[in-house]
Coordinates of C-alpha atoms and ligand atoms in Angstrom, one line a residue:
M2 CA 140.8 69.0 157.8
S3 CA 139.4 69.8 161.3
E4 CA 136.3 68.0 162.5
P5 CA 133.5 69.8 164.3
E6 CA 133.1 69.2 168.0
T7 CA 130.7 66.3 168.1
T8 CA 130.5 63.0 169.9
P9 CA 130.8 60.0 167.6
T10 CA 127.1 59.0 167.7
D11 CA 126.1 62.6 166.9
R12 CA 127.8 62.3 163.6
Q13 CA 125.6 59.5 162.4
S14 CA 122.2 60.4 160.9
P15 CA 119.1 59.9 163.0
G16 CA 118.3 56.8 160.8
G17 CA 121.8 55.5 161.6
F18 CA 122.9 52.5 163.5
A19 CA 121.5 53.8 166.8
A20 CA 118.0 53.3 165.4
L21 CA 118.6 49.6 164.8
G22 CA 118.6 48.7 168.5
L23 CA 122.3 47.9 168.8
R24 CA 124.3 48.4 172.0
D25 CA 126.3 51.6 172.6
E26 CA 129.7 49.9 172.1
L27 CA 128.7 48.9 168.6
I28 CA 127.2 52.3 167.7
R29 CA 130.4 53.9 168.8
T30 CA 132.5 51.5 166.9
T31 CA 130.6 51.8 163.6
S32 CA 130.8 55.6 164.0
A33 CA 134.5 55.5 164.6
L34 CA 134.9 53.4 161.5
G35 CA 133.2 56.2 159.6
Y36 CA 130.0 54.2 158.7
E37 CA 127.5 57.0 158.4
E38 CA 124.4 54.9 158.1
P39 CA 123.5 51.3 157.7
T40 CA 123.4 49.8 154.2
P41 CA 120.1 48.5 153.0
I42 CA 120.9 44.9 154.0
Q43 CA 122.0 46.0 157.4
R44 CA 118.9 48.1 157.9
E45 CA 116.7 45.1 157.2
A46 CA 118.8 42.2 158.7
I47 CA 120.0 43.7 162.0
P48 CA 116.6 44.3 163.7
H49 CA 115.4 40.8 162.5
M50 CA 118.5 39.0 163.8
L51 CA 118.2 40.9 167.1
T52 CA 114.9 39.2 167.7
G53 CA 116.6 35.8 167.4
R54 CA 114.6 34.7 164.4
D55 CA 116.0 32.8 161.5
L56 CA 117.0 34.7 158.4
L57 CA 117.4 34.0 154.7
G58 CA 119.1 36.9 153.0
Q59 CA 119.9 37.4 149.4
A60 CA 122.9 39.7 149.1
A61 CA 126.2 39.7 147.4
T62 CA 129.6 40.7 148.6
G63 CA 130.0 44.4 148.9
T64 CA 126.5 45.1 150.2
G65 CA 127.8 45.3 153.8
K66 CA 126.4 41.9 154.7
T67 CA 129.3 40.9 157.0
A68 CA 128.3 43.7 159.4
A69 CA 124.7 42.8 158.8
F70 CA 125.2 39.4 160.6
A71 CA 128.3 40.4 162.7
L72 CA 126.7 43.2 164.6
P73 CA 123.7 41.3 165.9
I74 CA 126.0 38.4 166.9
L75 CA 128.3 40.8 168.7
N76 CA 125.3 42.6 170.3
A77 CA 124.7 39.5 172.5
I78 CA 128.2 39.5 173.9
E79 CA 128.7 41.4 177.2
P80 CA 132.1 43.1 177.5
G81 CA 134.4 40.7 179.3
A82 CA 132.0 37.8 179.0
E83 CA 133.3 34.3 179.4
A84 CA 134.8 33.1 176.1
S85 CA 132.9 30.1 175.0
P86 CA 131.7 30.0 171.3
C87 CA 128.3 31.6 170.9
A88 CA 128.4 31.9 167.2
L89 CA 129.7 29.9 164.3
V90 CA 130.1 31.5 160.9
V91 CA 130.7 29.1 158.0
V92 CA 132.3 30.5 154.8
P93 CA 133.5 28.9 151.6
T94 CA 137.1 30.0 151.5
R95 CA 140.1 30.7 153.7
E96 CA 140.3 34.2 152.3
L97 CA 136.8 34.9 153.4
A98 CA 137.3 33.2 156.8
V99 CA 140.2 35.6 157.5
Q100 CA 138.2 38.6 156.2
V101 CA 135.1 37.9 158.2
S102 CA 137.0 37.3 161.4
E103 CA 139.0 40.5 160.9
A104 CA 135.7 42.3 160.5
M105 CA 134.2 40.7 163.6
F106 CA 137.2 41.5 165.6
K107 CA 137.1 45.1 164.4
Y108 CA 133.5 45.6 165.3
G109 CA 133.9 43.9 168.6
T110 CA 137.0 45.8 169.7
E111 CA 135.2 47.7 172.6
Q112 CA 133.7 44.5 173.9
R113 CA 137.1 42.8 173.6
V114 CA 135.5 40.0 171.6
K115 CA 137.7 37.0 170.8
V116 CA 137.3 35.7 167.3
V117 CA 139.2 32.9 165.6
P118 CA 139.3 31.9 161.9
I119 CA 139.8 28.2 161.3
Y120 CA 140.6 27.0 157.8
G121 CA 142.5 24.3 156.0
G122 CA 146.1 25.0 155.0
Q123 CA 147.0 26.5 158.4
P124 CA 148.7 24.3 160.9
I125 CA 145.9 22.8 163.1
Q126 CA 148.0 23.2 166.2
R127 CA 147.7 27.0 166.2
Q128 CA 143.9 26.7 165.8
L129 CA 143.7 24.1 168.6
Q130 CA 145.6 26.5 170.9
A131 CA 143.3 29.4 170.0
L132 CA 140.2 27.3 170.6
R133 CA 141.6 26.1 173.9
R134 CA 142.3 29.6 175.1
G135 CA 138.6 30.4 174.6
V136 CA 136.7 32.3 171.8
H137 CA 133.4 34.0 171.4
V138 CA 133.0 33.6 167.6
V139 CA 134.4 31.0 165.3
V140 CA 134.7 31.7 161.6
A141 CA 135.4 28.4 159.7
T142 CA 135.5 26.8 156.3
P143 CA 133.4 23.7 156.2
G144 CA 136.1 21.0 156.0
R145 CA 138.2 22.4 158.8
A146 CA 135.1 23.0 161.0
I147 CA 134.2 19.3 160.6
D148 CA 137.7 18.3 161.5
H149 CA 137.6 20.3 164.7
I150 CA 134.2 19.0 165.6
R151 CA 135.4 15.4 165.2
R152 CA 138.5 16.1 167.4
G153 CA 136.2 17.6 170.0
S154 CA 138.2 20.9 169.9
L155 CA 135.2 22.9 168.6
E156 CA 132.6 22.9 171.4
L157 CA 129.1 23.5 169.9
D158 CA 126.9 23.2 172.9
S159 CA 126.9 26.9 173.6
I160 CA 126.4 28.0 170.0
Q161 CA 123.4 30.3 169.7
T162 CA 123.8 31.5 166.1
V163 CA 125.0 29.7 163.0
V164 CA 125.6 31.8 159.9
L165 CA 126.2 30.2 156.5
D166 CA 127.8 33.0 154.4
E167 CA 127.9 32.7 150.6
A168 CA 125.9 29.5 150.9
D169 CA 125.6 29.2 147.1
E170 CA 129.3 29.2 146.7
M171 CA 129.7 26.5 149.4
L172 CA 127.2 24.3 147.6
D173 CA 128.9 25.0 144.2
M174 CA 132.1 23.8 145.8
G175 CA 130.6 20.6 146.9
F176 CA 130.3 21.4 150.6
S177 CA 126.6 20.6 151.0
E178 CA 127.2 17.4 153.1
D179 CA 129.6 19.1 155.4
I180 CA 127.2 22.0 155.9
E181 CA 124.4 19.6 156.8
T182 CA 126.6 17.8 159.2
I183 CA 127.6 21.1 160.9
L184 CA 123.9 22.1 161.2
E185 CA 123.0 18.8 162.7
E186 CA 125.8 19.0 165.3
T187 CA 124.8 22.4 166.5
P188 CA 122.0 22.8 169.1
P189 CA 118.5 22.7 167.6
T190 CA 117.6 25.9 169.5
R191 CA 120.1 27.8 167.5
Q192 CA 119.3 30.8 165.3
T193 CA 120.2 29.9 161.7
V194 CA 121.1 32.7 159.3
L195 CA 121.8 32.0 155.7
F196 CA 123.2 34.5 153.2
S197 CA 123.5 33.8 149.5
A198 CA 124.0 35.9 146.4
T199 CA 121.6 33.7 144.5
M200 CA 118.7 31.5 145.6
P201 CA 118.8 28.3 143.6
P202 CA 116.4 25.5 144.7
R203 CA 119.2 23.8 146.6
I204 CA 119.5 26.7 149.0
N205 CA 115.8 26.8 149.5
A206 CA 116.0 23.1 150.3
I207 CA 118.6 23.7 153.0
A208 CA 116.5 26.6 154.4
E209 CA 113.4 24.4 154.5
K210 CA 115.2 21.6 156.3
Y211 CA 117.2 23.6 158.8
Q212 CA 115.5 26.9 159.3
D213 CA 112.5 27.7 161.3
D214 CA 110.1 29.9 159.3
P215 CA 112.9 32.3 158.3
T216 CA 112.3 35.9 157.4
R217 CA 113.4 36.4 153.8
I218 CA 115.2 39.6 152.8
K219 CA 116.6 40.7 149.5
I220 CA 118.2 43.8 148.3
G221 CA 115.2 45.3 146.5
A222 CA 114.7 46.0 142.9
S223 CA 115.3 49.5 141.8
E224 CA 113.4 52.0 139.7
T225 CA 115.2 52.4 136.5
A226 CA 116.4 55.9 135.8
A227 CA 114.7 57.4 132.8
D228 CA 117.4 58.6 130.6
R229 CA 120.6 56.8 131.5
A230 CA 121.4 56.4 127.8
L231 CA 123.3 59.6 128.0
V232 CA 125.6 58.2 130.7
R233 CA 128.5 56.0 129.6
Q234 CA 128.8 53.4 132.3
S235 CA 131.9 51.3 132.7
A236 CA 133.6 49.3 135.4
Y237 CA 137.3 48.5 135.9
I238 CA 138.2 45.3 137.8
V239 CA 141.2 45.8 140.0
T240 CA 142.4 44.4 143.3
R241 CA 141.9 46.6 146.4
H242 CA 145.6 47.2 146.5
H243 CA 145.7 48.8 143.1
K244 CA 142.5 50.9 143.4
A245 CA 144.0 54.3 144.1
S246 CA 146.5 54.0 141.2
A247 CA 143.8 52.7 138.9
L248 CA 141.6 55.6 139.8
G249 CA 144.4 58.0 139.0
R250 CA 145.2 56.3 135.7
V251 CA 141.5 56.2 134.6
L252 CA 141.0 59.9 135.5
D253 CA 144.2 60.8 133.7
M254 CA 142.7 59.2 130.6
E255 CA 139.2 60.7 131.1
G256 CA 140.2 64.2 132.0
P257 CA 137.0 65.1 133.8
T258 CA 136.0 68.8 134.2
A259 CA 134.5 68.0 137.6
A260 CA 134.0 64.6 139.1
I261 CA 132.6 63.2 142.3
V262 CA 134.2 60.1 143.7
F263 CA 132.0 58.1 146.2
C264 CA 133.6 56.2 149.0
R265 CA 132.1 54.2 151.8
T266 CA 133.6 55.7 154.9
R267 CA 134.9 59.0 156.1
G268 CA 138.3 57.5 156.6
E269 CA 138.4 56.3 153.0
V270 CA 137.3 59.8 151.9
D271 CA 140.2 61.5 153.8
E272 CA 142.8 58.9 152.6
L273 CA 141.8 59.1 149.0
T274 CA 141.6 62.9 149.0
A275 CA 145.2 63.0 150.2
T276 CA 146.3 60.4 147.6
M277 CA 144.6 62.2 144.7
N278 CA 146.1 65.5 145.8
G279 CA 149.5 63.7 145.8
R280 CA 148.8 62.7 142.2
G281 CA 148.4 66.3 141.2
Y282 CA 144.6 66.4 141.3
R283 CA 142.8 69.3 143.1
A284 CA 140.7 67.1 145.3
E285 CA 138.4 68.1 148.2
A286 CA 136.8 65.9 150.8
L287 CA 133.1 66.0 151.7
H288 CA 131.8 63.9 154.5
G289 CA 129.2 63.8 157.2
G290 CA 131.6 65.0 159.9
M291 CA 131.9 68.5 158.3
D292 CA 129.7 71.4 159.2
Q293 CA 127.5 73.3 156.8
Q294 CA 130.1 76.1 156.3
Q295 CA 132.9 73.7 155.4
R296 CA 130.6 71.8 153.0
D297 CA 129.5 75.0 151.3
R298 CA 133.1 76.1 150.9
V299 CA 134.0 72.7 149.3
M300 CA 131.0 72.8 147.0
S301 CA 131.8 76.3 145.7
R302 CA 135.4 75.3 145.0
L303 CA 134.1 72.5 142.8
R304 CA 131.5 74.8 141.1
D305 CA 134.1 77.5 140.2
G306 CA 136.7 75.0 139.0
T307 CA 139.2 75.6 141.9
A308 CA 138.7 71.9 142.7
E309 CA 138.2 69.2 140.1
L310 CA 137.5 66.2 142.3
L311 CA 135.1 65.9 145.2
V312 CA 135.6 62.8 147.3
A313 CA 132.5 62.1 149.3
T314 CA 130.3 59.7 151.2
D315 CA 126.7 59.1 150.2
V316 CA 125.4 60.9 153.2
A317 CA 127.5 64.0 152.6
A318 CA 126.6 64.2 148.9
R319 CA 122.9 63.9 149.5
G320 CA 120.9 66.5 147.6
L321 CA 124.1 67.7 145.8
D322 CA 123.5 69.1 142.4
I323 CA 126.4 70.5 140.3
D324 CA 125.8 71.4 136.7
T325 CA 129.5 71.2 135.8
L326 CA 129.8 67.5 136.9
T327 CA 131.0 65.3 134.1
H328 CA 132.0 62.1 135.9
V329 CA 130.7 60.1 138.8
V330 CA 133.1 57.5 140.2
N331 CA 132.2 54.6 142.5
Y332 CA 135.4 53.9 144.3
D333 CA 133.6 50.8 145.5
V334 CA 130.7 49.0 144.1
P335 CA 127.7 50.6 145.8
S336 CA 126.0 48.5 148.4
S337 CA 122.7 48.4 146.5
P338 CA 121.4 49.1 143.0
E339 CA 119.4 52.0 144.3
S340 CA 122.5 53.6 145.6
Y341 CA 124.1 53.1 142.2
V342 CA 121.2 54.7 140.3
H343 CA 121.1 57.5 142.8
R344 CA 124.8 58.2 142.5
I345 CA 125.0 58.1 138.7
G346 CA 121.9 60.2 138.5
R347 CA 124.1 63.2 139.3
V348 CA 125.4 63.2 135.7
G349 CA 123.6 63.1 132.4
R350 CA 121.1 65.7 133.6
A351 CA 119.2 68.0 131.3
G352 CA 120.4 66.3 128.2
R353 CA 124.1 66.5 129.0
E354 CA 126.3 63.6 128.6
G355 CA 128.1 62.0 131.5
V356 CA 130.4 59.2 132.5
A357 CA 129.9 56.7 135.4
I358 CA 132.9 54.8 136.4
T359 CA 132.9 51.9 138.9
L360 CA 136.0 50.3 140.5
A361 CA 135.2 46.8 141.4
E362 CA 137.2 44.0 143.0
P363 CA 137.2 40.6 141.3
R364 CA 135.0 39.1 143.9
Q365 CA 132.3 41.8 143.5
R366 CA 131.2 40.5 140.1
R367 CA 127.9 39.4 141.4
L368 CA 127.2 42.8 142.8
L369 CA 127.9 44.3 139.4
Q370 CA 125.7 41.8 137.7
N371 CA 122.9 42.5 140.2
I372 CA 123.1 46.2 139.4
E373 CA 123.0 45.4 135.7
R374 CA 120.0 43.1 136.0
L375 CA 118.0 45.4 138.2
T376 CA 118.8 48.6 136.3
K377 CA 118.4 46.8 133.0
Q378 CA 121.5 48.6 131.8
T379 CA 124.9 47.4 130.7
I380 CA 128.0 48.3 132.6
E381 CA 130.9 47.7 130.3
I382 CA 133.9 46.0 131.8
T383 CA 136.8 48.1 130.6
K384 CA 140.5 47.3 130.7
V385 CA 142.5 49.4 133.0
P386 CA 144.5 51.8 130.8
T387 CA 148.1 50.7 130.3
V388 CA 151.2 52.9 130.5
G389 CA 151.2 53.0 126.7
D390 CA 147.5 54.1 126.6
L391 CA 148.2 56.9 129.0
R392 CA 151.3 58.1 127.1
A393 CA 149.3 58.1 123.9
K394 CA 146.5 60.1 125.5
Q395 CA 149.0 62.6 127.0
I396 CA 150.6 63.1 123.6
E397 CA 147.1 63.6 122.1
V398 CA 146.2 66.2 124.6
T399 CA 149.5 68.0 124.0
V400 CA 149.0 68.0 120.2
D401 CA 145.4 69.4 120.7
G402 CA 146.8 72.1 123.0
L403 CA 149.5 73.1 120.6
R404 CA 147.1 72.9 117.6
E405 CA 144.9 75.4 119.4
A406 CA 147.8 77.6 120.3
L407 CA 148.8 77.7 116.6
L408 CA 145.6 79.4 115.8
S409 CA 146.1 82.2 118.3
D410 CA 146.9 85.6 116.9
D411 CA 149.5 86.7 119.4
L412 CA 152.2 84.2 118.4
E413 CA 154.3 87.0 117.0
D414 CA 154.8 88.3 120.6
Y415 CA 157.2 85.5 121.1
T416 CA 159.5 85.9 118.1
S417 CA 162.1 87.6 120.3
V418 CA 162.6 84.2 122.1
L419 CA 163.0 82.5 118.7
Y420 CA 165.6 85.1 117.5
E421 CA 167.5 84.8 120.7
L422 CA 167.8 81.0 120.6
S423 CA 168.4 81.0 116.8
S424 CA 171.3 83.5 117.2
E425 CA 172.8 81.0 119.7
G426 CA 172.7 78.4 117.0
A427 CA 169.7 76.4 117.9
I428 CA 167.7 75.1 115.0
D429 CA 163.9 75.8 114.8
R430 CA 163.0 72.1 115.1
A431 CA 165.0 71.7 118.3
I432 CA 163.4 74.9 119.7
A433 CA 159.9 73.7 118.8
L434 CA 160.6 70.3 120.5
A435 CA 162.0 72.0 123.6
A436 CA 158.8 74.1 123.8
V437 CA 156.6 71.0 123.3
K438 CA 158.5 69.3 126.1
L439 CA 158.0 72.2 128.5
Y440 CA 154.3 72.4 127.7
H441 CA 153.9 68.6 128.0
Q442 CA 155.5 68.5 131.4
A443 CA 153.9 71.6 132.7
R444 CA 150.5 69.9 132.1
G445 CA 151.6 67.3 134.6
A446 CA 152.0 64.5 132.0
T447 CA 154.1 62.3 134.2
A448 CA 156.3 59.4 133.1
D449 CA 154.4 56.8 135.1
E450 CA 156.1 53.5 134.4
V451 CA 154.2 51.0 136.5
E452 CA 151.6 48.9 134.9
I453 CA 148.4 48.3 136.9
P454 CA 147.4 44.7 136.8
D455 CA 143.9 44.3 135.3
A456 CA 141.9 41.7 137.3
S457 CA 139.0 41.4 134.8
E458 CA 140.4 38.2 133.3
R459 CA 140.9 36.7 136.7
M460 CA 137.3 37.6 137.5
L461 CA 136.0 36.0 134.3
R462 CA 138.1 32.9 134.9
E463 CA 136.8 32.6 138.4
A464 CA 133.3 33.0 137.2
R465 CA 133.9 30.3 134.6
D466 CA 135.4 28.0 137.3
A467 CA 132.6 28.6 139.7
R468 CA 130.1 27.7 136.9
G469 CA 131.9 24.6 135.9
K470 CA 132.4 23.3 139.4
G471 CA 129.7 21.2 141.0
K472 CA 132.1 18.6 142.2
K473 CA 133.7 18.4 145.6
K474 CA 137.2 20.0 145.7
T475 CA 140.1 19.1 147.9
H476 CA 138.4 20.5 150.9
D477 CA 139.6 23.9 151.9
H478 CA 143.4 23.7 151.5
A479 CA 143.4 27.2 150.2
G480 CA 141.1 25.9 147.6
G481 CA 138.0 27.3 146.0
P482 CA 137.9 29.8 143.2
K483 CA 138.5 32.5 145.7
G484 CA 141.4 30.8 147.4
K485 CA 143.3 31.2 144.2
G486 CA 145.7 34.0 144.1
K487 CA 146.5 33.5 147.7
G488 CA 149.9 34.4 149.1
K489 CA 152.0 37.3 149.8
Q490 CA 151.3 40.8 148.9
R491 CA 154.4 42.8 148.5
G492 CA 155.0 46.3 147.4
N493 CA 152.8 46.9 144.4
V494 CA 152.1 43.3 143.8
G495 CA 148.7 41.7 144.0
P496 CA 148.1 38.3 145.5
G497 CA 149.0 35.5 143.1
T498 CA 151.6 37.6 141.4
S499 CA 155.4 36.9 141.8
L500 CA 158.2 39.2 140.9
I501 CA 161.1 38.5 138.5
F502 CA 164.4 40.4 138.6
V503 CA 165.8 41.2 135.1
G504 CA 169.4 42.4 134.9
L505 CA 168.8 45.2 132.3
G506 CA 167.4 48.6 133.1
R507 CA 166.9 52.1 131.8
R508 CA 170.6 52.5 131.0
A509 CA 170.4 49.6 128.6
G510 CA 167.4 51.3 126.9
M511 CA 164.9 48.9 128.6
R512 CA 161.3 50.1 128.4
P513 CA 158.1 48.4 129.9
G514 CA 157.0 47.5 126.3
D515 CA 160.3 45.6 125.7
L516 CA 159.7 43.4 128.7
V517 CA 156.0 42.8 128.0
G518 CA 156.9 42.1 124.3
C519 CA 159.6 39.6 125.3
I520 CA 157.5 37.7 127.8
A521 CA 154.3 37.7 125.7
N522 CA 156.2 36.4 122.6
E523 CA 158.2 33.8 124.4
T524 CA 155.6 32.4 126.9
E525 CA 151.9 31.6 127.1
L526 CA 151.2 34.8 129.0
T527 CA 149.2 37.6 127.5
G528 CA 150.1 41.2 128.0
R529 CA 147.3 41.6 130.6
E530 CA 148.8 39.0 132.8
I531 CA 152.1 40.7 133.0
G532 CA 152.8 43.4 135.5
P533 CA 153.5 45.4 137.6
I534 CA 156.7 46.5 135.9
R535 CA 159.4 48.7 137.4
I536 CA 162.3 49.9 135.4
A537 CA 165.3 51.1 137.5
D538 CA 168.6 52.4 136.1
K539 CA 170.4 49.1 136.1
Y540 CA 167.7 46.5 136.4
S541 CA 164.0 45.9 136.0
V542 CA 161.4 44.0 138.0
V543 CA 158.3 42.4 136.5
G544 CA 155.4 40.6 138.0
V545 CA 153.8 37.5 136.5
P546 CA 151.4 34.9 137.8
E547 CA 153.1 32.6 140.3
A548 CA 152.5 29.5 138.2
A549 CA 154.4 31.0 135.3
V550 CA 157.4 32.3 137.1
E551 CA 159.9 29.5 136.2
S552 CA 158.9 29.3 132.6
T553 CA 159.1 33.1 132.3
I554 CA 162.6 33.2 133.8
A555 CA 163.7 30.5 131.4
A556 CA 162.2 32.3 128.5
I557 CA 163.9 35.6 129.4
N558 CA 167.2 33.9 129.9
D559 CA 166.9 32.4 126.4
S560 CA 166.2 35.8 124.7
T561 CA 167.8 39.1 124.1
I562 CA 166.2 42.4 124.9
R563 CA 167.3 45.5 123.1
G564 CA 170.1 43.4 121.6
K565 CA 171.4 42.4 125.0
R566 CA 171.3 39.2 127.0
A567 CA 169.0 39.6 129.9
H568 CA 169.6 37.6 133.1
A569 CA 166.5 36.8 135.0
R570 CA 165.9 35.3 138.4
R571 CA 163.3 35.3 141.1
Y572 CA 163.2 38.8 142.7
V573 CA 164.1 38.7 146.4
D574 CA 163.2 41.8 148.5
Ligands
AMP3 P1 130.8 43.3 152.8 O1 129.7 43.3 151.8 O2 130.5 42.8 154.1 O3 132.0 42.6 152.2 O4 131.3 44.8 153.0 C1 131.9 45.6 152.1 C2 132.6 46.8 152.6 O5 131.7 47.8 153.1 C3 133.5 46.5 153.8 O6 134.7 47.2 153.5 C4 132.9 47.2 155.0 O7 133.9 47.7 155.9 C5 132.1 48.3 154.4 N1 130.9 48.6 155.1 C6 130.0 47.8 155.7 N2 129.0 48.5 156.2 C7 129.2 49.8 156.0 C8 128.4 51.0 156.2 N3 127.3 50.9 156.9 N4 128.9 52.1 155.8 C9 130.1 52.2 155.1 N5 130.8 51.1 154.8 C10 130.4 49.9 155.2

């Protein structure tokens, strides 16, 4: 899709990042990333942080809070400035340390900002080298930060800003002493910024002790939409890696007449539009970089049914009102409850029923709970449909279609086909089945054989762990509820999942259900923990949680599948 001739900053709305007082490099970068306007937490936090005052922010993951503290930190760094640490960001887990430093690096590209994540579990030598070479921003887990402070490898004299990110998680994990030590070791003149999804008294106590009259900000409460009862609201918990396929699977099940899918950035809009078109959906992109004519064209295609999916950013979809809309999809949890209410308000109008679907990552549970609490509505956590669910649905739709066709009064027009085939010896039943097959396939009912791992159980388990944990854990050696599921991500496999090779495939009659049945019967795993599954001609590959790999291999080797011995071993790429 061609973009109109505009400079990057023109493409942001007048209330965009430029209005927050950020330097040009950062405005250009956010625009290039496709951020059309600041999220609520960014709109509030950035101007405050730029004044150098302390900040106490209540916001969960997914609200855009990383950029809310990263951009003001980066704002103080002159391009090419000497690399001594000016900011220290303390986070609970290794995963978050990597994520935050990647974000910092991305936002600071134009200024060539040097960022280093330091966390337990990685050889300290590498971190020592990086620190020696010079950095502007250090993102650290508490235990490893203390380690470097003790060794003298992390110089704190020049630190101007300390951010405690996900402070409640850090306290839950038993890091309160470490956090206090870090705060005591940094210059008293520092700016102290504390972000937490919840504000228990222990957080307030830290704020009281270490912050200087902080400005408090919170993602505000929302007005509850009047008649949301008509809108079925559900959320599917999947890892980022499986989002696009989960969206396809859910839409295949839902069969929307017209749906709008909200994404955060223009880039995501374009990418998802291409992916959904590849899956056989007629999808159109709508984002702030398009001129009015292009937008009108897209809208009319959705209205007249030429397109069935509109993939859009919030800004682009502003004021959009389409009567035929049956589904609203949040491809990401929206950054505020207001935005959620606003988005789903596009269905369920004028007494019509509608469906609101949200795809959430396991670590966004707090954000979902926030939305539920503030909207006083329940978002039902729904299992991602399995291959079996989808097949059953496809058959149901085929049966409905044929049932309707049976009632039409022009069936006799086709008797010549029947005579011709009968005269060649085909029996009626076989002819009927062949016709069913053609119809079924023509509707695009694909034989999708890959299960999409459902992460809702992992999310619940993590929530339980986080609640049950007040004790200090083995510092940050990949620890913490979020450190779980670490490791490689290969092909279609989410973190924490490992693959097993099984020496029976399609030719031996193997089907996904056979593998799931065998593993679920012979091991402690439930069907939901098994997957993805790929059935090739001569072999199959199945994913299971890493901790269960060996026992699963042993169990498969002791069983027969479809009457045959199956030989299993760890899958090697
Ligand atoms: P966070 O809450 O920091 O984990 O951010 C969640 C996601 O939102 C990340 O993928 C960011 O890249 C994205 N994001 C942050 N700010 C914006 C924005 N203003 N517009 C669009 N996406 C954003």
